[in-house]
Coordinates of C-alpha atoms and ligand atoms in Angstrom, one line a residue:
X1 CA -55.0 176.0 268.6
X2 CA -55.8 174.9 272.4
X3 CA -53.2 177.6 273.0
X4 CA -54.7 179.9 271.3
X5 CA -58.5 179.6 272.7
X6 CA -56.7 179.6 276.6
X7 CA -54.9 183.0 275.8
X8 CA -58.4 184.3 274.1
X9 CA -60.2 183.4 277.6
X10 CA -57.5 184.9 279.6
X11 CA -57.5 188.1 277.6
X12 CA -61.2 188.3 277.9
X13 CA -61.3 187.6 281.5
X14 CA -59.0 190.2 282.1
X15 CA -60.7 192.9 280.1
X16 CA -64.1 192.1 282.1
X17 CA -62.4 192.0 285.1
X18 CA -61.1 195.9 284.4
X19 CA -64.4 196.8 283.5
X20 CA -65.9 195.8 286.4
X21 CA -63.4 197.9 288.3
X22 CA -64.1 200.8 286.4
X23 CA -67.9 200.7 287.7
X24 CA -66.9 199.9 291.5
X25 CA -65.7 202.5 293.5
X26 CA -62.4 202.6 292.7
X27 CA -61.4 206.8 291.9
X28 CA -60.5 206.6 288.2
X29 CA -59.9 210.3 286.0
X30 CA -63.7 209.9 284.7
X31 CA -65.2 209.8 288.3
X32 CA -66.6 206.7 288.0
X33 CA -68.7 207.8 284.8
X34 CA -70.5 204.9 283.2
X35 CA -68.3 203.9 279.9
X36 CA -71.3 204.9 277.5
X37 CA -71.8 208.2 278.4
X38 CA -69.7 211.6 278.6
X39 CA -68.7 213.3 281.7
X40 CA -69.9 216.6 282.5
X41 CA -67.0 219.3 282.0
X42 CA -66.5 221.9 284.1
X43 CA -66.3 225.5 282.6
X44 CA -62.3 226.8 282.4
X45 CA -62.0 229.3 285.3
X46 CA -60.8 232.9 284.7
X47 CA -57.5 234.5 285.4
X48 CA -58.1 236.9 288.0
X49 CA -56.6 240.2 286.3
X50 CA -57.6 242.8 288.8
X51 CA -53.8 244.5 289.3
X52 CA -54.4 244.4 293.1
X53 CA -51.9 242.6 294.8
X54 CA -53.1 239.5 297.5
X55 CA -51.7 238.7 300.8
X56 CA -49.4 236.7 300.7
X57 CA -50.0 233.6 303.2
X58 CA -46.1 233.8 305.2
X59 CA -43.1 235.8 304.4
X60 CA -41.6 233.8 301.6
X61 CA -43.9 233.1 299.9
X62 CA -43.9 233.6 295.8
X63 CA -46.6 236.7 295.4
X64 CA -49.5 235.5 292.9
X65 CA -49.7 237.5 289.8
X66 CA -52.2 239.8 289.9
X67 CA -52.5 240.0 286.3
X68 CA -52.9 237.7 283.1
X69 CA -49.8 236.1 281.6
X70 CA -51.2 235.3 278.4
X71 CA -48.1 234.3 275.4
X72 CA -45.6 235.8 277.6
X73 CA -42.8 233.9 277.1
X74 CA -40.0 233.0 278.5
X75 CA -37.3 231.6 276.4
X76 CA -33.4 231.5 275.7
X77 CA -33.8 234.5 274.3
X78 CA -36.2 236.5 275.8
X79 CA -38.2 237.0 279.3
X80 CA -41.2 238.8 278.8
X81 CA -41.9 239.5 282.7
X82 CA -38.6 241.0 282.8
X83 CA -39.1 243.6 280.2
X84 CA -41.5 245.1 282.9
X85 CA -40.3 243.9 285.9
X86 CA -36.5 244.4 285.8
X87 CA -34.8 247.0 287.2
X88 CA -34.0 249.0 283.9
X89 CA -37.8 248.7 283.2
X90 CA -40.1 249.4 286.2
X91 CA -40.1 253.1 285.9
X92 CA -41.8 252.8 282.7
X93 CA -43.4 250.0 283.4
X94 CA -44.6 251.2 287.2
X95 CA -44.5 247.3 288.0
X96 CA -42.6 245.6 291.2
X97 CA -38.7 245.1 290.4
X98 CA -38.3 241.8 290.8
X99 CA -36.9 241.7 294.6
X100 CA -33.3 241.6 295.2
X101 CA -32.7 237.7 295.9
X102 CA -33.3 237.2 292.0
X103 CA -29.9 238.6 291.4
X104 CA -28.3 236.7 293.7
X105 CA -26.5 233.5 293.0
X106 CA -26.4 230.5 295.7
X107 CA -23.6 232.0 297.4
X108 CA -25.2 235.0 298.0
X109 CA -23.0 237.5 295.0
X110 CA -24.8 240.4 293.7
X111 CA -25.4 239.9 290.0
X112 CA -25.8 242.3 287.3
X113 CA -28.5 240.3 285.4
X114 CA -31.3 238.6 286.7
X115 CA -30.1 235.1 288.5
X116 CA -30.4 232.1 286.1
X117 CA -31.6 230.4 289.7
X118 CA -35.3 233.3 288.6
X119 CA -35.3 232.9 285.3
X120 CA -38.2 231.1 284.9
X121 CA -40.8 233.0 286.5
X122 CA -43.7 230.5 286.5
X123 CA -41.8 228.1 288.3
X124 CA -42.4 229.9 291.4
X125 CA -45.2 232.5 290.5
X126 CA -48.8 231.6 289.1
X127 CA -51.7 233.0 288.4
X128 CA -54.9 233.3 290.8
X129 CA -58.2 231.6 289.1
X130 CA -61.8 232.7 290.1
X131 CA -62.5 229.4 291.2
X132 CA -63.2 227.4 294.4
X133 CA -60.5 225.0 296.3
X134 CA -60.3 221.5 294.3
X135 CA -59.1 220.0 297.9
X136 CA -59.9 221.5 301.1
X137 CA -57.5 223.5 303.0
X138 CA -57.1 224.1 306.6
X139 CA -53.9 226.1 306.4
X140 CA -54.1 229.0 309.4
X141 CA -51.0 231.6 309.0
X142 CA -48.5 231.8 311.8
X143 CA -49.7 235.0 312.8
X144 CA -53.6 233.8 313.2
X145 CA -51.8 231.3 314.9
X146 CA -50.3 233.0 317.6
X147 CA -53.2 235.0 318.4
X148 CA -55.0 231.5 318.4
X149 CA -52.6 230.1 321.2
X150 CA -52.7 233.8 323.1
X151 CA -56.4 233.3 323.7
X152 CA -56.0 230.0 324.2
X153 CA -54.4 230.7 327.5
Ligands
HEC1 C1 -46.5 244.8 280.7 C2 -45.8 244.8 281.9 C3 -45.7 243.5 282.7 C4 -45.3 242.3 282.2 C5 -44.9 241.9 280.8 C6 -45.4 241.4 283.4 N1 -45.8 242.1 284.5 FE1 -46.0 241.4 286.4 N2 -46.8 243.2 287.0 C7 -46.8 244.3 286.2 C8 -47.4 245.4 287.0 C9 -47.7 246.8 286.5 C10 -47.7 244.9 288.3 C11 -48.3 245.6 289.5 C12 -49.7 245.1 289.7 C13 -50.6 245.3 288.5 O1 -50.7 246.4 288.0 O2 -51.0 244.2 287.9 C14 -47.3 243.5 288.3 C15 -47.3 242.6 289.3 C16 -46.7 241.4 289.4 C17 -46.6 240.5 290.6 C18 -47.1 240.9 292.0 C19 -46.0 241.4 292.9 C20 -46.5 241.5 294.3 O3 -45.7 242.2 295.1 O4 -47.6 241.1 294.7 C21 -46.0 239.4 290.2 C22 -45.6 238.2 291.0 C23 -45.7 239.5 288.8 N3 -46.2 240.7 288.3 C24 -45.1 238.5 288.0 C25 -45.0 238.5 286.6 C26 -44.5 237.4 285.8 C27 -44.1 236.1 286.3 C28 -44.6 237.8 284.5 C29 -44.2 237.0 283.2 C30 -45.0 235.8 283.1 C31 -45.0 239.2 284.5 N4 -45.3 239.6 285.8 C32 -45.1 240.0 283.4 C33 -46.4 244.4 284.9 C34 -46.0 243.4 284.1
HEC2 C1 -37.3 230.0 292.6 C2 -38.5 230.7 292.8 C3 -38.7 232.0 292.1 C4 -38.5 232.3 290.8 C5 -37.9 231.4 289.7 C6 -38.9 233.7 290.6 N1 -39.3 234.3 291.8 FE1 -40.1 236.1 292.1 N2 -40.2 235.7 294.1 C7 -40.0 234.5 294.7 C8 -40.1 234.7 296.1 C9 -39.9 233.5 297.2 C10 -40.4 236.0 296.4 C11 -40.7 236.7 297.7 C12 -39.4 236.7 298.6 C13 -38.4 237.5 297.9 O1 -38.6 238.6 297.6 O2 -37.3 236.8 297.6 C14 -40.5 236.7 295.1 C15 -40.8 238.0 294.9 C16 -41.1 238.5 293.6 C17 -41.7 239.9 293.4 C18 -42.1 240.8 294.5 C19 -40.9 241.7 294.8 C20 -41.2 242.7 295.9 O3 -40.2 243.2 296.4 O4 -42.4 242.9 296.3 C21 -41.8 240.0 292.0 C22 -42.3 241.2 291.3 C23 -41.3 238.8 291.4 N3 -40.9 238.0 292.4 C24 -41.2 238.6 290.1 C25 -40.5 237.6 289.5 C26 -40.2 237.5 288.1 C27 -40.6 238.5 287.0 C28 -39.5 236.3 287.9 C29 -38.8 235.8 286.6 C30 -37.8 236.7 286.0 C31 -39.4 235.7 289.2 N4 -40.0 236.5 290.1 C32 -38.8 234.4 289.4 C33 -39.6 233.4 294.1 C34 -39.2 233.3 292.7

């Protein structure tokens, strides 16, 4: 029984001890809302689906998808992007072929199909959302950059 009762305290001790830490200033996922009451939510931003391309921020970089992407799958059997974006389909489809390092394997081989290394498109290209920054960013291009240190002199 005195076993019991010591494990009871030590549970309960424990569980205060959480709460309180909750309600300091410790970042938790509800931002430090108080345990009684709901958390705002912020509206789900919009897919930006304006078709015009956006710079892209240095040479290699993945291009953003200009458009929505909404149940277009990408699956053993299918791949919905490539149905436009393949080079059978972009007359028809007037979209970008795919560039040609997505039928290249790792050694650098020409492929007839697309690469299995871009098969899966949204591993590398996203969608833009009409929303602001979560973090902020101080990125500067290289070419900024060089003007930058031109001045500079
Ligand atoms: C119905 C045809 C169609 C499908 C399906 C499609 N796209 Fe597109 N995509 C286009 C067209 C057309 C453009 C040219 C810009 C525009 O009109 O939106 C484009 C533009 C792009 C661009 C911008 C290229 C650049 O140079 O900036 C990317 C990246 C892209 N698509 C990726 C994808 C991915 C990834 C998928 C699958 C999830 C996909 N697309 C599915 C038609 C399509
Ligand atoms: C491993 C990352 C990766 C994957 C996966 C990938 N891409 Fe890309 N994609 C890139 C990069 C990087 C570029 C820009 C440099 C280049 O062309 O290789 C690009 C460029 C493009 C472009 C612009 C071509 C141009 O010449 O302007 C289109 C369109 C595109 N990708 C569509 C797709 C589609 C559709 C898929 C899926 C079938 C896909 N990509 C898979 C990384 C990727």
């Amino acid at each position: 029984m005195k076993k019991l009762i010591t494990t009871l305290v030590l549970v309960v001790s424990a569980a205060v001890t959480y709460v309180q830490a909750e309600s300091s200033n410790i970042a938790t996922l509800r931002d430090n809302t108080a345990l009684n009451e709901q958390k705002k939510t912020t509206a789900i931003p919009k897919v930006i689906n304006s078709d015009i391309k956006q710079k892209r921020s240095y040479p290699m970089q993945p291009p953003i998808i200009p458009h929505t992407t909404r149940n277009y799958e990408v699956t053993l059997n299918s791949n919905k992007c490539m149905s436009c974006h393949s080079r059978q389909r972009t007359e028809e489809s007037q979209a970008p072929m795919v560039s040609v390092t997505h039928y290249m394997d790792r050694e650098g081989n020409f492929l007839a199909e697309i690469s299995p290394r871009r098969y899966f498109c949204n591993q590398c290209h996203v969608n833009q959302f009409d929303t602001k920054p979560e973090v902020e960013n101080t990125f500067v291009d290289m070419h900024t950059q060089t003007k930058q240190n031109a001045k500079a002199k």
